[in-house]
Amino acid sequence: MTVSNDKRAASRAILETLGVGKVFGATRALDDVTLRVAPRGIHALLGENGAGKSTLVKCLAGFHRPSSGQIMIGGRERVLRSPRDAHAAGVGMVYQHFTLAPNLTVLENLVLAVPDRNGVSARRIDWKAERARFAQQIDELPFDADLDVTVSSLSSGQKQKVEIIKQLCLGPRILILDEPTSVLTPDEADEVLGTLHEMTRDQDLAVILITHKMREVFAYADRVTVLRGGRVTGDDEIGALDADALSEMMIGEVEIAKSPERAPTAADNVLLRIENLSADNDRGVRALDDVNLTVAAGEIVGVAGVSGNGQTELAQVLAGQRRAMAGRIQVHEEVYSGTRAEISRHGMHCLPEEPLRNACVPDMSVADNLAFRHFDRPEYSLGGLFMRGAPLARRAATLMERFNVKPREPRLPMASLSGGNVQRAALARELGEDVDILVVTNPCFGLDVAAVAQIHAQLMDARNAGTAVLLISEDLDELLTLADRLVVLFEGRAVHECTREQADRRGIGQKMTGY
Amino acid sequence: MTSHPGLRLAAESVVLILATFAATALLFALFVAAAGAPPTGVFYDIYLGAFGSWFSWQNTLTRAAPFMLAALCTALPARLGLLVIGNEGALVIGGVAAAAAGISLNGVAPLAVQVGMFVAAAVAGGLWIAGALALRHYRGVNETISTLLLNYLAIALLLWLVGGPLHDPASLNKPSTPSIGSANMLGDMPGMSVHWGLAYGVIACALLFVLFRYTTFGFAARIIGGNVRAAQLNGLAVARITLIVGFLAGAAAGVAGMVEVAAVHGRANESLVAGYGYVGILVAFLARQNLAMIVPVAILLGGIEASGGLLQRHFELPDATTTVLQGTLFMLLLASESLRGRIFPIRVQEAN
Amino acid sequence: MEGAADLGWWGVPLALLAGAVRASTPFLFVSLGECLTEKSGRINLGLEGTLVMGAMIAYGISFLTGSPWLGVAGAAGVGLVMGALHGVICGLPRVNHIAVGIALMIFGVGLAFFLGKPLIQPSAPQLPGLALGAWSDSRAVRAALNVNALFIIGVILTFVMAWMFRSTRIGLAIRTVGDSRDAARAVGLDVKRIRLLTTAVGGAFAGVGGSFLSLYYPGSWNEGLSSGQGLMAVALVIFARWDPIKCLYASLLFGGAGALGPALQGVGISTGYYLFNATPYLLTLIVMIAASSRDRALAGAPGDLSINSSS
């Protein structure tokens, strides 16, 4: 890009960051980031997990104060001390994790978020007038919502729309969307992004779209800025880029483990059989509905679906973390209820998503966390009653070595490890001994490319060695790479099943939406 | 990392607790000074009244005994991440059960009566708290609130029993059960005028410390307390362990009630409701739910209580003075938790 | 209850009503205070200490100034301070809210007994009652309808609070803060400040509840004055499902259950009334068991309330 181009871009930018940096303790999350956003159009912010995208937009939304650099909005420097300051400057943000109050109605959430023109100080709320005001505002928007329902009863897609409506009602000049499509079906994602794309053509609205999905960037964005390790590694008009160039900006030069070798297996010896399984979610609503599923030795069965269609509940029931309301689980053709004796006898292990939250005790040491599977076995305890420190410590050291958990200090609390190391430690515990059946959920969430390849290789190795692997993942590409068979969950039901050879991206995408 | 992470945490605890004591002493000094008493004199009296002589030591230890047992009722469930405040209720129920057992076993050999009272108190108190934890586990009923409610139910049950079914017609101004008989009372330990309740308390704390520190049961309990999802994932018997811990907790408080009946009052009546349960909660928190620390902390608080009389005589300070001191200590202690992790932070370089 | 005796068995419901109204006032104030605090997502288990401090301060001020209403104001003030103390400590990170409540209870009760030692003997001017039964010839009816102004104020406050939650911006803000911290922060609400405010004002209500004890019924200051009304506030609010208007009904019920014993005693039934006293606690426990479920949070509770963690 030439200097004169730069100047022209600056002169018409609605939002600029100039050399913004952000330091958390010893980590530098953002380093000298300069970004220019035009008054109209969709500006994609692309990068891997941990590249600094979220930190950057949180600075723009008034959640973080930059450690250095300036933020200019509408040509003036702004100091954003709070989300309220950001609102006042015309910046609205839709978060990845919803920020609606779940037990209030949509209308109540809107009333609170959008002060009326008479100012916030109006003490009394005239519900009739407010309902009329928002009904009219929503009428003018390309999205719709039922004002009188409680937020907790909405689906993820509906919540997303309410969040966007909430921000649009504030009349922002800049709307930031943080990974908006991670909870949407492909069709919903197309609808939301398509509508916003139209809006940025017709009015002064700039949308900053955070994503790691290249497809969305090419379909909807006008311009893209790529971040890696807190620095800008690329910035250009969409037309000037192709997928290879973008992925190189995103990933850099990392040596990626070879894609795993798939050994031919028979896959006729069914080890895990799920029959008519039903379960409720945390709100007491049926989330898993009459699911049947089998996994044989030496195959990976993938479970696809948009987040929130029963995958979490399925994983939790299999892990013994949630009661089944109906149906049963059979392992080695025996009824399985997840007791310690059964887990050990059948070699059935589970690795839930977010292992620090779902599989570990954060303030116990790494060594202790590695001992959960075997601490009461004869070789590690006196008669199953008293703990024996020395063998447990040796075992922990071996596992950390084998699975490359760093730093190699078993006495550190688990919570002090980085995400990738927590994941490796959890995997070490679950794959450190012979397992017949392995259930894994989103094993690569939040990891960098190299770590992802490593974990994929380990899963494939386990499969090739004859383990029955059930892989529950929201990442369709991961499933298409690894799975021998695919099952699609929609609204808690297994709506589609196909083999690896039959699977096509489009068709599965449609099944994920219930067609 | 040069030093052991566990050592850093321990050092931090020591620094925090010393800072808490110093701040409490300062505030309390200002308080008594405002009330017109010389702070140094008051502190000296607390020392004298608590630990100044063999006589005050015995007084202190006698008061500390029920605190130890009552504190276990909060400290054991805390291992599972549960906050039980039903100490008072379990103590009362244990006391009533002990009295009922003592009366009905009248005529049997004293040792058998004492064993009977002990078992009755432990079982009654144990079931009382295990019930609350069962409601928690199977029904999701918040254990803090349910055990608070159970305190009131226990007291109502006590008052009804001593006024009705177990009423001794001879007890006029304070309705009581009949006496368990002086032969059946728990006597003093050899060589001191401190009753056997102290031994019960110390032995219970020691045994339970070993159980939770060195056994697979204790390790499983730590996993449950740290993250119940991790425990379920590993197939640990969450229900069974929760109920056992609840039973042990309630049994400890129940035995505290038995000690009050069998070593102090000789019968069950309203005197059982003496607030020992709430002091037990304080002891458990001050010991940071650490079972080995309960014994010294209970002795410390027993000492503070024991010095109340001396403060009253020397400086005409009301007996609630010691309660003010306890309350201040408790609040500053809880506030000090917010400094945890800031004194000796554990830093880890990114090793990816 | 000699008034009830001359009406025979009819005295029981009348005495019950009178007793309920009278005994419910402190329950009403502490439960409204706790309701306000819990709606914002905090729980204050220390209202017993606040209540007893309020009773002592009100009695002391009334004795010194001769004005019981100044005493009520003083009780509200000291309640505000103690509530704020709870709010500030709970605003610190990693502090156990329930334990802070218990500490505050021990501290408040201790401080009240300490400072109130000289107040046990003297008698202070009492709050007047409103003679709503002046039309009747029956002494019992007149006694029963002699209602204290604080009860009326409490009833008005109930409806004001219900209206505030439903129809004002501050009420909506409190409900949002109580439902989801993240949602509140995202719309720019200062979560800590709002919780501090509701805890402080909730404390002031509890202080007023205490003043009723020492200045009207039983109407003296001593160390056995409170029978745990402050501690029960938490149970009461659960029983009332976080609804101010139901707090009023629940307070009448709790007060009435307490009055049932003496009323029955008036007609010669003397045993077993401790069990009647315990019914509110038992009912609350039953309500909690019914409203809880192992698979989801307590139904009807503010989403961010700290007692709400389901396993």
PDB file of N, CA and C in Angstrom, chain A residues 124-174:
ATOM      1  N   ARG A 124     -39.606   6.537  36.136  1.00  0.00           N
ATOM      2  CA  ARG A 124     -40.688   5.592  35.935  1.00  0.00           C
ATOM      3  C   ARG A 124     -40.603   5.057  34.521  1.00  0.00           C
ATOM      4  N   ILE A 125     -40.983   3.813  34.349  1.00  0.00           N
ATOM      5  CA  ILE A 125     -40.990   3.251  33.012  1.00  0.00           C
ATOM      6  C   ILE A 125     -42.432   3.108  32.567  1.00  0.00           C
ATOM      7  N   ASP A 126     -42.747   3.729  31.449  1.00  0.00           N
ATOM      8  CA  ASP A 126     -44.084   3.580  30.882  1.00  0.00           C
ATOM      9  C   ASP A 126     -44.025   2.395  29.912  1.00  0.00           C
ATOM     10  N   TRP A 127     -44.422   1.237  30.421  1.00  0.00           N
ATOM     11  CA  TRP A 127     -44.206   0.009  29.633  1.00  0.00           C
ATOM     12  C   TRP A 127     -44.925   0.047  28.298  1.00  0.00           C
ATOM     13  N   LYS A 128     -46.137   0.678  28.310  1.00  0.00           N
ATOM     14  CA  LYS A 128     -46.907   0.707  27.073  1.00  0.00           C
ATOM     15  C   LYS A 128     -46.161   1.519  26.003  1.00  0.00           C
ATOM     16  N   ALA A 129     -45.679   2.679  26.439  1.00  0.00           N
ATOM     17  CA  ALA A 129     -44.952   3.534  25.504  1.00  0.00           C
ATOM     18  C   ALA A 129     -43.675   2.865  25.037  1.00  0.00           C
ATOM     19  N   GLU A 130     -42.991   2.203  25.980  1.00  0.00           N
ATOM     20  CA  GLU A 130     -41.733   1.547  25.608  1.00  0.00           C
ATOM     21  C   GLU A 130     -41.978   0.429  24.592  1.00  0.00           C
ATOM     22  N   ARG A 131     -43.059  -0.330  24.833  1.00  0.00           N
ATOM     23  CA  ARG A 131     -43.348  -1.420  23.915  1.00  0.00           C
ATOM     24  C   ARG A 131     -43.594  -0.863  22.516  1.00  0.00           C
ATOM     25  N   ALA A 132     -44.361   0.219  22.467  1.00  0.00           N
ATOM     26  CA  ALA A 132     -44.672   0.844  21.175  1.00  0.00           C
ATOM     27  C   ALA A 132     -43.395   1.342  20.507  1.00  0.00           C
ATOM     28  N   ARG A 133     -42.534   1.983  21.324  1.00  0.00           N
ATOM     29  CA  ARG A 133     -41.300   2.544  20.778  1.00  0.00           C
ATOM     30  C   ARG A 133     -40.434   1.450  20.168  1.00  0.00           C
ATOM     31  N   PHE A 134     -40.261   0.342  20.879  1.00  0.00           N
ATOM     32  CA  PHE A 134     -39.379  -0.693  20.355  1.00  0.00           C
ATOM     33  C   PHE A 134     -40.019  -1.474  19.219  1.00  0.00           C
ATOM     34  N   ALA A 135     -41.347  -1.654  19.313  1.00  0.00           N
ATOM     35  CA  ALA A 135     -42.015  -2.357  18.218  1.00  0.00           C
ATOM     36  C   ALA A 135     -41.779  -1.590  16.923  1.00  0.00           C
ATOM     37  N   GLN A 136     -41.856  -0.260  17.028  1.00  0.00           N
ATOM     38  CA  GLN A 136     -41.660   0.553  15.831  1.00  0.00           C
ATOM     39  C   GLN A 136     -40.207   0.489  15.362  1.00  0.00           C
ATOM     40  N   GLN A 137     -39.274   0.599  16.314  1.00  0.00           N
ATOM     41  CA  GLN A 137     -37.861   0.539  15.929  1.00  0.00           C
ATOM     42  C   GLN A 137     -37.521  -0.782  15.259  1.00  0.00           C
ATOM     43  N   ILE A 138     -38.043  -1.875  15.834  1.00  0.00           N
ATOM     44  CA  ILE A 138     -37.730  -3.192  15.283  1.00  0.00           C
ATOM     45  C   ILE A 138     -38.354  -3.336  13.906  1.00  0.00           C
ATOM     46  N   ASP A 139     -39.530  -2.724  13.769  1.00  0.00           N
ATOM     47  CA  ASP A 139     -40.200  -2.726  12.470  1.00  0.00           C
ATOM     48  C   ASP A 139     -39.300  -2.176  11.365  1.00  0.00           C
ATOM     49  N   GLU A 140     -38.516  -1.162  11.721  1.00  0.00           N
ATOM     50  CA  GLU A 140     -37.659  -0.525  10.722  1.00  0.00           C
ATOM     51  C   GLU A 140     -36.393  -1.326  10.450  1.00  0.00           C
ATOM     52  N   LEU A 141     -36.105  -2.312  11.327  1.00  0.00           N
ATOM     53  CA  LEU A 141     -34.894  -3.103  11.148  1.00  0.00           C
ATOM     54  C   LEU A 141     -35.220  -4.379  10.379  1.00  0.00           C
ATOM     55  N   PRO A 142     -34.233  -4.920   9.737  1.00  0.00           N
ATOM     56  CA  PRO A 142     -34.474  -6.172   9.002  1.00  0.00           C
ATOM     57  C   PRO A 142     -34.514  -7.410   9.907  1.00  0.00           C
ATOM     58  N   PHE A 143     -34.486  -7.229  11.231  1.00  0.00           N
ATOM     59  CA  PHE A 143     -34.588  -8.377  12.136  1.00  0.00           C
ATOM     60  C   PHE A 143     -35.892  -8.279  12.901  1.00  0.00           C
ATOM     61  N   ASP A 144     -36.420  -9.382  13.379  1.00  0.00           N
ATOM     62  CA  ASP A 144     -37.598  -9.264  14.240  1.00  0.00           C
ATOM     63  C   ASP A 144     -37.410 -10.077  15.512  1.00  0.00           C
ATOM     64  N   ALA A 145     -38.206  -9.733  16.530  1.00  0.00           N
ATOM     65  CA  ALA A 145     -38.098 -10.391  17.823  1.00  0.00           C
ATOM     66  C   ALA A 145     -39.409 -10.230  18.570  1.00  0.00           C
ATOM     67  N   ASP A 146     -39.737 -11.234  19.381  1.00  0.00           N
ATOM     68  CA  ASP A 146     -40.915 -11.175  20.240  1.00  0.00           C
ATOM     69  C   ASP A 146     -40.513 -10.467  21.534  1.00  0.00           C
ATOM     70  N   LEU A 147     -41.176  -9.348  21.832  1.00  0.00           N
ATOM     71  CA  LEU A 147     -40.736  -8.519  22.957  1.00  0.00           C
ATOM     72  C   LEU A 147     -41.056  -9.124  24.319  1.00  0.00           C
ATOM     73  N   ASP A 148     -42.074  -9.975  24.394  1.00  0.00           N
ATOM     74  CA  ASP A 148     -42.575 -10.358  25.714  1.00  0.00           C
ATOM     75  C   ASP A 148     -42.095 -11.709  26.219  1.00  0.00           C
ATOM     76  N   VAL A 149     -41.200 -12.351  25.472  1.00  0.00           N
ATOM     77  CA  VAL A 149     -40.728 -13.632  25.977  1.00  0.00           C
ATOM     78  C   VAL A 149     -39.482 -13.428  26.836  1.00  0.00           C
ATOM     79  N   THR A 150     -39.275 -14.371  27.744  1.00  0.00           N
ATOM     80  CA  THR A 150     -38.088 -14.350  28.594  1.00  0.00           C
ATOM     81  C   THR A 150     -36.880 -14.780  27.753  1.00  0.00           C
ATOM     82  N   VAL A 151     -35.774 -14.099  27.954  1.00  0.00           N
ATOM     83  CA  VAL A 151     -34.601 -14.359  27.117  1.00  0.00           C
ATOM     84  C   VAL A 151     -34.150 -15.822  27.205  1.00  0.00           C
ATOM     85  N   SER A 152     -34.260 -16.403  28.416  1.00  0.00           N
ATOM     86  CA  SER A 152     -33.738 -17.763  28.570  1.00  0.00           C
ATOM     87  C   SER A 152     -34.499 -18.767  27.713  1.00  0.00           C
ATOM     88  N   SER A 153     -35.697 -18.396  27.239  1.00  0.00           N
ATOM     89  CA  SER A 153     -36.436 -19.360  26.423  1.00  0.00           C
ATOM     90  C   SER A 153     -36.119 -19.218  24.935  1.00  0.00           C
ATOM     91  N   LEU A 154     -35.223 -18.296  24.574  1.00  0.00           N
ATOM     92  CA  LEU A 154     -34.872 -18.116  23.165  1.00  0.00           C
ATOM     93  C   LEU A 154     -33.752 -19.070  22.751  1.00  0.00           C
ATOM     94  N   SER A 155     -33.710 -19.396  21.473  1.00  0.00           N
ATOM     95  CA  SER A 155     -32.598 -20.177  20.953  1.00  0.00           C
ATOM     96  C   SER A 155     -31.380 -19.264  20.786  1.00  0.00           C
ATOM     97  N   SER A 156     -30.226 -19.877  20.576  1.00  0.00           N
ATOM     98  CA  SER A 156     -29.011 -19.071  20.431  1.00  0.00           C
ATOM     99  C   SER A 156     -29.122 -18.081  19.290  1.00  0.00           C
ATOM    100  N   GLY A 157     -29.686 -18.539  18.176  1.00  0.00           N
ATOM    101  CA  GLY A 157     -29.820 -17.661  17.028  1.00  0.00           C
ATOM    102  C   GLY A 157     -30.710 -16.463  17.343  1.00  0.00           C
ATOM    103  N   GLN A 158     -31.822 -16.732  18.053  1.00  0.00           N
ATOM    104  CA  GLN A 158     -32.723 -15.629  18.407  1.00  0.00           C
ATOM    105  C   GLN A 158     -32.042 -14.652  19.365  1.00  0.00           C
ATOM    106  N   LYS A 159     -31.272 -15.216  20.316  1.00  0.00           N
ATOM    107  CA  LYS A 159     -30.568 -14.339  21.260  1.00  0.00           C
ATOM    108  C   LYS A 159     -29.604 -13.430  20.507  1.00  0.00           C
ATOM    109  N   GLN A 160     -28.897 -14.033  19.557  1.00  0.00           N
ATOM    110  CA  GLN A 160     -27.952 -13.260  18.752  1.00  0.00           C
ATOM    111  C   GLN A 160     -28.661 -12.099  18.078  1.00  0.00           C
ATOM    112  N   LYS A 161     -29.842 -12.388  17.522  1.00  0.00           N
ATOM    113  CA  LYS A 161     -30.579 -11.324  16.847  1.00  0.00           C
ATOM    114  C   LYS A 161     -31.012 -10.252  17.819  1.00  0.00           C
ATOM    115  N   VAL A 162     -31.462 -10.665  19.008  1.00  0.00           N
ATOM    116  CA  VAL A 162     -31.858  -9.661  20.003  1.00  0.00           C
ATOM    117  C   VAL A 162     -30.657  -8.795  20.375  1.00  0.00           C
ATOM    118  N   GLU A 163     -29.487  -9.426  20.519  1.00  0.00           N
ATOM    119  CA  GLU A 163     -28.289  -8.647  20.823  1.00  0.00           C
ATOM    120  C   GLU A 163     -28.028  -7.610  19.726  1.00  0.00           C
ATOM    121  N   ILE A 164     -28.187  -8.046  18.480  1.00  0.00           N
ATOM    122  CA  ILE A 164     -27.916  -7.118  17.374  1.00  0.00           C
ATOM    123  C   ILE A 164     -28.959  -6.012  17.353  1.00  0.00           C
ATOM    124  N   ILE A 165     -30.233  -6.396  17.578  1.00  0.00           N
ATOM    125  CA  ILE A 165     -31.290  -5.382  17.631  1.00  0.00           C
ATOM    126  C   ILE A 165     -30.975  -4.362  18.720  1.00  0.00           C
ATOM    127  N   LYS A 166     -30.569  -4.880  19.870  1.00  0.00           N
ATOM    128  CA  LYS A 166     -30.254  -4.011  21.008  1.00  0.00           C
ATOM    129  C   LYS A 166     -29.210  -2.975  20.606  1.00  0.00           C
ATOM    130  N   GLN A 167     -28.165  -3.443  19.936  1.00  0.00           N
ATOM    131  CA  GLN A 167     -27.118  -2.513  19.532  1.00  0.00           C
ATOM    132  C   GLN A 167     -27.606  -1.561  18.447  1.00  0.00           C
ATOM    133  N   LEU A 168     -28.377  -2.071  17.488  1.00  0.00           N
ATOM    134  CA  LEU A 168     -28.821  -1.209  16.389  1.00  0.00           C
ATOM    135  C   LEU A 168     -29.793  -0.141  16.888  1.00  0.00           C
ATOM    136  N   CYS A 169     -30.574  -0.454  17.933  1.00  0.00           N
ATOM    137  CA  CYS A 169     -31.500   0.528  18.489  1.00  0.00           C
ATOM    138  C   CYS A 169     -30.749   1.717  19.084  1.00  0.00           C
ATOM    139  N   LEU A 170     -29.492   1.489  19.433  1.00  0.00           N
ATOM    140  CA  LEU A 170     -28.691   2.581  19.993  1.00  0.00           C
ATOM    141  C   LEU A 170     -28.159   3.488  18.896  1.00  0.00           C
ATOM    142  N   GLY A 171     -28.443   3.133  17.629  1.00  0.00           N
ATOM    143  CA  GLY A 171     -28.001   3.937  16.502  1.00  0.00           C
ATOM    144  C   GLY A 171     -26.499   4.090  16.436  1.00  0.00           C
ATOM    145  N   PRO A 172     -25.766   2.989  16.423  1.00  0.00           N
ATOM    146  CA  PRO A 172     -24.308   3.101  16.447  1.00  0.00           C
ATOM    147  C   PRO A 172     -23.772   3.457  15.062  1.00  0.00           C
ATOM    148  N   ARG A 173     -22.583   3.996  15.033  1.00  0.00           N
ATOM    149  CA  ARG A 173     -21.891   4.204  13.763  1.00  0.00           C
ATOM    150  C   ARG A 173     -20.982   3.032  13.475  1.00  0.00           C
ATOM    151  N   ILE A 174     -20.569   2.351  14.571  1.00  0.00           N
ATOM    152  CA  ILE A 174     -19.689   1.204  14.423  1.00  0.00           C
ATOM    153  C   ILE A 174     -20.280   0.056  15.231  1.00  0.00           C
TER     154      ILE A 174
END
